[in-house]
């Protein structure tokens, strides 16, 4: 339950960031066509760093590596609050750092899940891998659906005005701030709360 809860919160964080990318590119960077670049910066570096996270887990353990990856994601997300005043290449680097953290946030819980299933099997004497993975998949699916909804809710609260392809609506300052917070602070807070839950996880023995 602790591991699943941690993973769901982090899935909410990452899906919120992904869901806010289009708004971030349009209203913060003022370059709507950079959305695909942001996605690439978030995903591609993370794929390259999976072997690094795997090597780190041998030194600090899976939970330790999971914590480091989460902290990196949180730090990068918060540093992106400076996106309107720093050069664009710096924004790319910060998004890439968030992507590297995101890769660890995906890898470590998936690596810890089989350990948890094995420990449960040894303790109960029955195999419940199907139930574990079923709950896991359902939780992940729900989180990736709710994450973008949280972004939309934040935009609505801050006064964001919907626009169409033909008419671009000028956004109030509060809405622009909402866009920035939904891409940075919202994912960071969700990931930070997940770390409080992760502290209760005990490595199966």
PDB file of C-alpha atoms in Angstrom:
ATOM      1  CA  UNK A   1       0.000   0.000   0.000  1.00  0.00           C
ATOM      2  CA  UNK A   2       2.826   2.392   0.851  1.00  0.00           C
ATOM      3  CA  UNK A   3       4.714   1.638  -2.345  1.00  0.00           C
ATOM      4  CA  UNK A   4       1.577   1.909  -4.479  1.00  0.00           C
ATOM      5  CA  UNK A   5       0.559   5.162  -2.826  1.00  0.00           C
ATOM      6  CA  UNK A   6       4.002   6.616  -3.446  1.00  0.00           C
ATOM      7  CA  UNK A   7       3.913   5.556  -7.076  1.00  0.00           C
ATOM      8  CA  UNK A   8       0.416   6.981  -7.630  1.00  0.00           C
ATOM      9  CA  UNK A   9       1.400  10.363  -6.199  1.00  0.00           C
ATOM     10  CA  UNK A  10       4.459  10.443  -8.413  1.00  0.00           C
ATOM     11  CA  UNK A  11       2.425   9.409 -11.444  1.00  0.00           C
ATOM     12  CA  UNK A  12       0.149  12.347 -10.660  1.00  0.00           C
ATOM     13  CA  UNK A  13       3.210  14.601 -10.517  1.00  0.00           C
ATOM     14  CA  UNK A  14       4.686  13.455 -13.804  1.00  0.00           C
ATOM     15  CA  UNK A  15       1.339  13.435 -15.643  1.00  0.00           C
ATOM     16  CA  UNK A  16       0.633  16.957 -14.375  1.00  0.00           C
ATOM     17  CA  UNK A  17       3.944  18.129 -15.794  1.00  0.00           C
ATOM     18  CA  UNK A  18       3.273  16.388 -19.092  1.00  0.00           C
ATOM     19  CA  UNK A  19      -0.267  17.759 -19.169  1.00  0.00           C
ATOM     20  CA  UNK A  20       0.946  21.295 -18.550  1.00  0.00           C
ATOM     21  CA  UNK A  21       3.708  21.228 -21.170  1.00  0.00           C
ATOM     22  CA  UNK A  22       1.588  22.730 -23.955  1.00  0.00           C
ATOM     23  CA  UNK A  23       0.451  25.617 -21.749  1.00  0.00           C
ATOM     24  CA  UNK A  24       3.980  26.130 -20.450  1.00  0.00           C
ATOM     25  CA  UNK A  25       5.412  26.359 -23.980  1.00  0.00           C
ATOM     26  CA  UNK A  26       2.643  28.691 -25.136  1.00  0.00           C
ATOM     27  CA  UNK A  27       2.244  31.115 -22.254  1.00  0.00           C
ATOM     28  CA  UNK A  28       5.553  30.959 -20.365  1.00  0.00           C
ATOM     29  CA  UNK A  29       8.079  30.379 -23.130  1.00  0.00           C
ATOM     30  CA  UNK A  30       5.746  32.030 -25.686  1.00  0.00           C
ATOM     31  CA  UNK A  31       6.709  29.417 -28.249  1.00  0.00           C
ATOM     32  CA  UNK A  32       3.866  26.925 -28.743  1.00  0.00           C
ATOM     33  CA  UNK A  33       5.845  24.823 -31.197  1.00  0.00           C
ATOM     34  CA  UNK A  34       8.341  23.918 -28.465  1.00  0.00           C
ATOM     35  CA  UNK A  35       5.918  21.476 -26.842  1.00  0.00           C
ATOM     36  CA  UNK A  36       7.453  18.509 -28.662  1.00  0.00           C
ATOM     37  CA  UNK A  37      10.931  19.686 -27.671  1.00  0.00           C
ATOM     38  CA  UNK A  38       9.882  19.796 -24.022  1.00  0.00           C
ATOM     39  CA  UNK A  39       8.501  16.256 -24.273  1.00  0.00           C
ATOM     40  CA  UNK A  40      11.768  15.093 -25.832  1.00  0.00           C
ATOM     41  CA  UNK A  41      13.819  16.809 -23.127  1.00  0.00           C
ATOM     42  CA  UNK A  42      11.680  15.168 -20.446  1.00  0.00           C
ATOM     43  CA  UNK A  43      11.747  11.631 -21.856  1.00  0.00           C
ATOM     44  CA  UNK A  44      14.941  11.100 -23.867  1.00  0.00           C
ATOM     45  CA  UNK A  45      17.593  11.929 -21.203  1.00  0.00           C
ATOM     46  CA  UNK A  46      15.770   9.728 -18.723  1.00  0.00           C
ATOM     47  CA  UNK A  47      16.035   6.724 -21.015  1.00  0.00           C
ATOM     48  CA  UNK A  48      19.777   7.221 -21.264  1.00  0.00           C
ATOM     49  CA  UNK A  49      20.167   7.420 -17.479  1.00  0.00           C
ATOM     50  CA  UNK A  50      18.363   4.190 -16.591  1.00  0.00           C
ATOM     51  CA  UNK A  51      21.704   2.272 -16.413  1.00  0.00           C
ATOM     52  CA  UNK A  52      23.060   5.003 -14.123  1.00  0.00           C
ATOM     53  CA  UNK A  53      20.109   4.638 -11.768  1.00  0.00           C
ATOM     54  CA  UNK A  54      20.529   0.852 -11.808  1.00  0.00           C
ATOM     55  CA  UNK A  55      24.202   1.194 -10.854  1.00  0.00           C
ATOM     56  CA  UNK A  56      23.348   3.683  -8.107  1.00  0.00           C
ATOM     57  CA  UNK A  57      20.819   1.284  -6.601  1.00  0.00           C
ATOM     58  CA  UNK A  58      23.642  -1.167  -5.861  1.00  0.00           C
ATOM     59  CA  UNK A  59      25.322   1.500  -3.736  1.00  0.00           C
ATOM     60  CA  UNK A  60      22.453   3.152  -1.900  1.00  0.00           C
ATOM     61  CA  UNK A  61      19.677   0.596  -2.246  1.00  0.00           C
ATOM     62  CA  UNK A  62      16.469   0.851  -4.217  1.00  0.00           C
ATOM     63  CA  UNK A  63      14.660   3.067  -1.740  1.00  0.00           C
ATOM     64  CA  UNK A  64      17.688   5.339  -1.502  1.00  0.00           C
ATOM     65  CA  UNK A  65      17.900   5.606  -5.276  1.00  0.00           C
ATOM     66  CA  UNK A  66      14.149   6.205  -5.453  1.00  0.00           C
ATOM     67  CA  UNK A  67      14.514   9.076  -2.988  1.00  0.00           C
ATOM     68  CA  UNK A  68      17.416  10.650  -4.889  1.00  0.00           C
ATOM     69  CA  UNK A  69      15.527  10.462  -8.188  1.00  0.00           C
ATOM     70  CA  UNK A  70      12.477  12.071  -6.593  1.00  0.00           C
ATOM     71  CA  UNK A  71      14.508  14.884  -5.035  1.00  0.00           C
ATOM     72  CA  UNK A  72      16.146  15.567  -8.405  1.00  0.00           C
ATOM     73  CA  UNK A  73      12.716  15.790 -10.044  1.00  0.00           C
ATOM     74  CA  UNK A  74      11.440  18.125  -7.323  1.00  0.00           C
ATOM     75  CA  UNK A  75      14.495  20.383  -7.505  1.00  0.00           C
ATOM     76  CA  UNK A  76      14.354  20.634 -11.296  1.00  0.00           C
ATOM     77  CA  UNK A  77      10.625  21.382 -11.238  1.00  0.00           C
ATOM     78  CA  UNK A  78      11.079  24.187  -8.713  1.00  0.00           C
ATOM     79  CA  UNK A  79      14.037  25.662 -10.608  1.00  0.00           C
ATOM     80  CA  UNK A  80      11.775  25.894 -13.655  1.00  0.00           C
ATOM     81  CA  UNK A  81       9.992  28.717 -11.828  1.00  0.00           C
ATOM     82  CA  UNK A  82      12.768  30.845 -13.343  1.00  0.00           C
ATOM     83  CA  UNK A  83      11.782  29.849 -16.898  1.00  0.00           C
ATOM     84  CA  UNK A  84      10.661  33.359 -17.859  1.00  0.00           C
ATOM     85  CA  UNK A  85      13.979  34.978 -16.945  1.00  0.00           C
ATOM     86  CA  UNK A  86      16.628  32.394 -17.848  1.00  0.00           C
ATOM     87  CA  UNK A  87      17.869  31.590 -21.375  1.00  0.00           C
ATOM     88  CA  UNK A  88      15.959  28.923 -23.272  1.00  0.00           C
ATOM     89  CA  UNK A  89      18.858  26.406 -23.217  1.00  0.00           C
ATOM     90  CA  UNK A  90      18.760  26.557 -19.413  1.00  0.00           C
ATOM     91  CA  UNK A  91      15.071  25.650 -19.511  1.00  0.00           C
ATOM     92  CA  UNK A  92      15.916  22.653 -21.696  1.00  0.00           C
ATOM     93  CA  UNK A  93      18.570  21.534 -19.218  1.00  0.00           C
ATOM     94  CA  UNK A  94      16.199  21.848 -16.267  1.00  0.00           C
ATOM     95  CA  UNK A  95      13.479  19.880 -18.068  1.00  0.00           C
ATOM     96  CA  UNK A  96      16.090  17.239 -18.929  1.00  0.00           C
ATOM     97  CA  UNK A  97      17.081  17.011 -15.248  1.00  0.00           C
ATOM     98  CA  UNK A  98      13.427  16.532 -14.348  1.00  0.00           C
ATOM     99  CA  UNK A  99      13.334  13.788 -17.002  1.00  0.00           C
ATOM    100  CA  UNK A 100      16.329  12.063 -15.469  1.00  0.00           C
ATOM    101  CA  UNK A 101      14.601  12.119 -12.100  1.00  0.00           C
ATOM    102  CA  UNK A 102      11.391  10.914 -13.729  1.00  0.00           C
ATOM    103  CA  UNK A 103      13.225   7.899 -15.178  1.00  0.00           C
ATOM    104  CA  UNK A 104      14.324   6.889 -11.696  1.00  0.00           C
ATOM    105  CA  UNK A 105      10.828   7.487 -10.362  1.00  0.00           C
ATOM    106  CA  UNK A 106       9.604   4.967 -12.915  1.00  0.00           C
ATOM    107  CA  UNK A 107      12.386   2.417 -12.605  1.00  0.00           C
ATOM    108  CA  UNK A 108      12.797   2.092  -8.848  1.00  0.00           C
ATOM    109  CA  UNK A 109       9.173   1.384  -7.842  1.00  0.00           C
ATOM    110  CA  UNK A 110       8.849  -1.151 -10.654  1.00  0.00           C
ATOM    111  CA  UNK A 111      11.980  -2.809  -9.317  1.00  0.00           C
ATOM    112  CA  UNK A 112      10.690  -2.718  -5.740  1.00  0.00           C
ATOM    113  CA  UNK A 113       7.299  -4.193  -6.635  1.00  0.00           C
ATOM    114  CA  UNK A 114       8.582  -7.764  -7.280  1.00  0.00           C
ATOM    115  CA  UNK A 115      10.508  -7.636  -3.979  1.00  0.00           C
ATOM    116  CA  UNK A 116       7.310  -6.652  -2.196  1.00  0.00           C
ATOM    117  CA  UNK A 117       5.327  -9.419  -3.907  1.00  0.00           C
ATOM    118  CA  UNK A 118       7.988 -11.995  -2.982  1.00  0.00           C
ATOM    119  CA  UNK A 119       7.998 -10.873   0.653  1.00  0.00           C
ATOM    120  CA  UNK A 120       4.205 -11.027   0.795  1.00  0.00           C
ATOM    121  CA  UNK A 121       4.236 -14.533  -0.716  1.00  0.00           C
ATOM    122  CA  UNK A 122       6.766 -15.721   1.863  1.00  0.00           C
ATOM    123  CA  UNK A 123       4.785 -14.223   4.740  1.00  0.00           C
ATOM    124  CA  UNK A 124       1.314 -15.395   3.662  1.00  0.00           C
ATOM    125  CA  UNK A 125       2.262 -18.619   1.954  1.00  0.00           C
ATOM    126  CA  UNK A 126       0.101 -17.704  -1.062  1.00  0.00           C
ATOM    127  CA  UNK A 127       0.971 -15.999  -4.339  1.00  0.00           C
ATOM    128  CA  UNK A 128      -0.884 -12.731  -5.013  1.00  0.00           C
ATOM    129  CA  UNK A 129       1.156 -11.289  -7.875  1.00  0.00           C
ATOM    130  CA  UNK A 130      -1.953 -10.870 -10.025  1.00  0.00           C
ATOM    131  CA  UNK A 131      -3.716  -8.787  -7.384  1.00  0.00           C
ATOM    132  CA  UNK A 132      -0.631  -6.662  -6.781  1.00  0.00           C
ATOM    133  CA  UNK A 133      -0.085  -5.910 -10.461  1.00  0.00           C
ATOM    134  CA  UNK A 134      -3.800  -5.340 -11.004  1.00  0.00           C
ATOM    135  CA  UNK A 135      -3.943  -2.674  -8.320  1.00  0.00           C
ATOM    136  CA  UNK A 136      -0.682  -1.206  -9.638  1.00  0.00           C
ATOM    137  CA  UNK A 137      -1.970  -0.893 -13.202  1.00  0.00           C
ATOM    138  CA  UNK A 138      -5.295   0.534 -12.070  1.00  0.00           C
ATOM    139  CA  UNK A 139      -3.570   3.086  -9.856  1.00  0.00           C
ATOM    140  CA  UNK A 140      -1.205   4.167 -12.616  1.00  0.00           C
ATOM    141  CA  UNK A 141      -4.022   4.493 -15.151  1.00  0.00           C
ATOM    142  CA  UNK A 142      -6.124   6.559 -12.770  1.00  0.00           C
ATOM    143  CA  UNK A 143      -3.202   8.818 -11.875  1.00  0.00           C
ATOM    144  CA  UNK A 144      -2.362   9.556 -15.497  1.00  0.00           C
ATOM    145  CA  UNK A 145      -5.991  10.471 -16.081  1.00  0.00           C
ATOM    146  CA  UNK A 146      -6.292  12.685 -13.001  1.00  0.00           C
ATOM    147  CA  UNK A 147      -2.942  14.502 -13.388  1.00  0.00           C
ATOM    148  CA  UNK A 148      -3.983  16.613 -16.397  1.00  0.00           C
ATOM    149  CA  UNK A 149      -7.332  17.262 -14.702  1.00  0.00           C
ATOM    150  CA  UNK A 150      -5.459  18.794 -11.761  1.00  0.00           C
ATOM    151  CA  UNK A 151      -3.702  21.108 -14.208  1.00  0.00           C
ATOM    152  CA  UNK A 152      -7.010  22.171 -15.721  1.00  0.00           C
ATOM    153  CA  UNK A 153      -8.446  22.742 -12.258  1.00  0.00           C
ATOM    154  CA  UNK A 154      -5.530  24.995 -11.315  1.00  0.00           C
ATOM    155  CA  UNK A 155      -5.898  26.943 -14.560  1.00  0.00           C
ATOM    156  CA  UNK A 156      -9.615  27.391 -13.939  1.00  0.00           C
ATOM    157  CA  UNK A 157      -9.004  28.662 -10.408  1.00  0.00           C
ATOM    158  CA  UNK A 158      -6.419  31.186 -11.628  1.00  0.00           C
ATOM    159  CA  UNK A 159      -8.717  32.602 -14.306  1.00  0.00           C
ATOM    160  CA  UNK A 160      -7.454  30.952 -17.476  1.00  0.00           C
ATOM    161  CA  UNK A 161      -9.576  31.827 -20.515  1.00  0.00           C
ATOM    162  CA  UNK A 162     -10.104  29.123 -23.128  1.00  0.00           C
ATOM    163  CA  UNK A 163      -9.204  29.947 -26.712  1.00  0.00           C
ATOM    164  CA  UNK A 164      -9.753  28.385 -30.124  1.00  0.00           C
ATOM    165  CA  UNK A 165      -7.451  27.761 -33.063  1.00  0.00           C
ATOM    166  CA  UNK A 166      -8.791  30.899 -34.748  1.00  0.00           C
ATOM    167  CA  UNK A 167      -8.945  33.264 -31.793  1.00  0.00           C
ATOM    168  CA  UNK A 168      -6.180  33.635 -29.208  1.00  0.00           C
ATOM    169  CA  UNK A 169      -7.415  35.058 -25.923  1.00  0.00           C
ATOM    170  CA  UNK A 170      -5.180  37.345 -23.885  1.00  0.00           C
ATOM    171  CA  UNK A 171      -4.670  35.729 -20.498  1.00  0.00           C
ATOM    172  CA  UNK A 172      -4.724  37.658 -17.217  1.00  0.00           C
ATOM    173  CA  UNK A 173      -1.532  37.691 -15.177  1.00  0.00           C
ATOM    174  CA  UNK A 174      -3.089  35.315 -12.649  1.00  0.00           C
ATOM    175  CA  UNK A 175      -3.717  32.725 -15.382  1.00  0.00           C
ATOM    176  CA  UNK A 176      -0.125  32.941 -16.609  1.00  0.00           C
ATOM    177  CA  UNK A 177       1.021  32.415 -13.041  1.00  0.00           C
ATOM    178  CA  UNK A 178      -1.319  29.430 -12.844  1.00  0.00           C
ATOM    179  CA  UNK A 179       0.272  27.961 -15.949  1.00  0.00           C
ATOM    180  CA  UNK A 180       3.723  28.330 -14.420  1.00  0.00           C
ATOM    181  CA  UNK A 181       2.676  26.816 -11.090  1.00  0.00           C
ATOM    182  CA  UNK A 182       0.904  23.879 -12.736  1.00  0.00           C
ATOM    183  CA  UNK A 183       4.109  22.897 -14.552  1.00  0.00           C
ATOM    184  CA  UNK A 184       6.456  23.453 -11.618  1.00  0.00           C
ATOM    185  CA  UNK A 185       5.037  23.713  -8.108  1.00  0.00           C
ATOM    186  CA  UNK A 186       2.136  21.296  -8.576  1.00  0.00           C
ATOM    187  CA  UNK A 187       4.352  18.365  -9.699  1.00  0.00           C
ATOM    188  CA  UNK A 188       6.964  19.259  -7.068  1.00  0.00           C
ATOM    189  CA  UNK A 189       4.415  19.266  -4.232  1.00  0.00           C
ATOM    190  CA  UNK A 190       2.906  15.938  -5.315  1.00  0.00           C
ATOM    191  CA  UNK A 191       6.355  14.350  -5.526  1.00  0.00           C
ATOM    192  CA  UNK A 192       7.338  15.816  -2.144  1.00  0.00           C
ATOM    193  CA  UNK A 193       4.230  14.366  -0.488  1.00  0.00           C
ATOM    194  CA  UNK A 194       5.081  10.999  -2.031  1.00  0.00           C
ATOM    195  CA  UNK A 195       8.447  11.077  -0.257  1.00  0.00           C
ATOM    196  CA  UNK A 196       6.702  11.437   3.090  1.00  0.00           C
ATOM    197  CA  UNK A 197       4.839   8.229   2.276  1.00  0.00           C
ATOM    198  CA  UNK A 198       7.984   6.509   0.995  1.00  0.00           C
ATOM    199  CA  UNK A 199       9.604   6.990   4.398  1.00  0.00           C
ATOM    200  CA  UNK A 200       7.160   4.388   5.761  1.00  0.00           C
ATOM    201  CA  UNK A 201       8.269   1.758   3.251  1.00  0.00           C
ATOM    202  CA  UNK A 202      10.398  -0.992   4.722  1.00  0.00           C
ATOM    203  CA  UNK A 203      12.630  -3.003   2.418  1.00  0.00           C
ATOM    204  CA  UNK A 204      11.307  -6.590   2.357  1.00  0.00           C
ATOM    205  CA  UNK A 205      13.688  -9.084   3.938  1.00  0.00           C
TER     206      UNK A 205
END
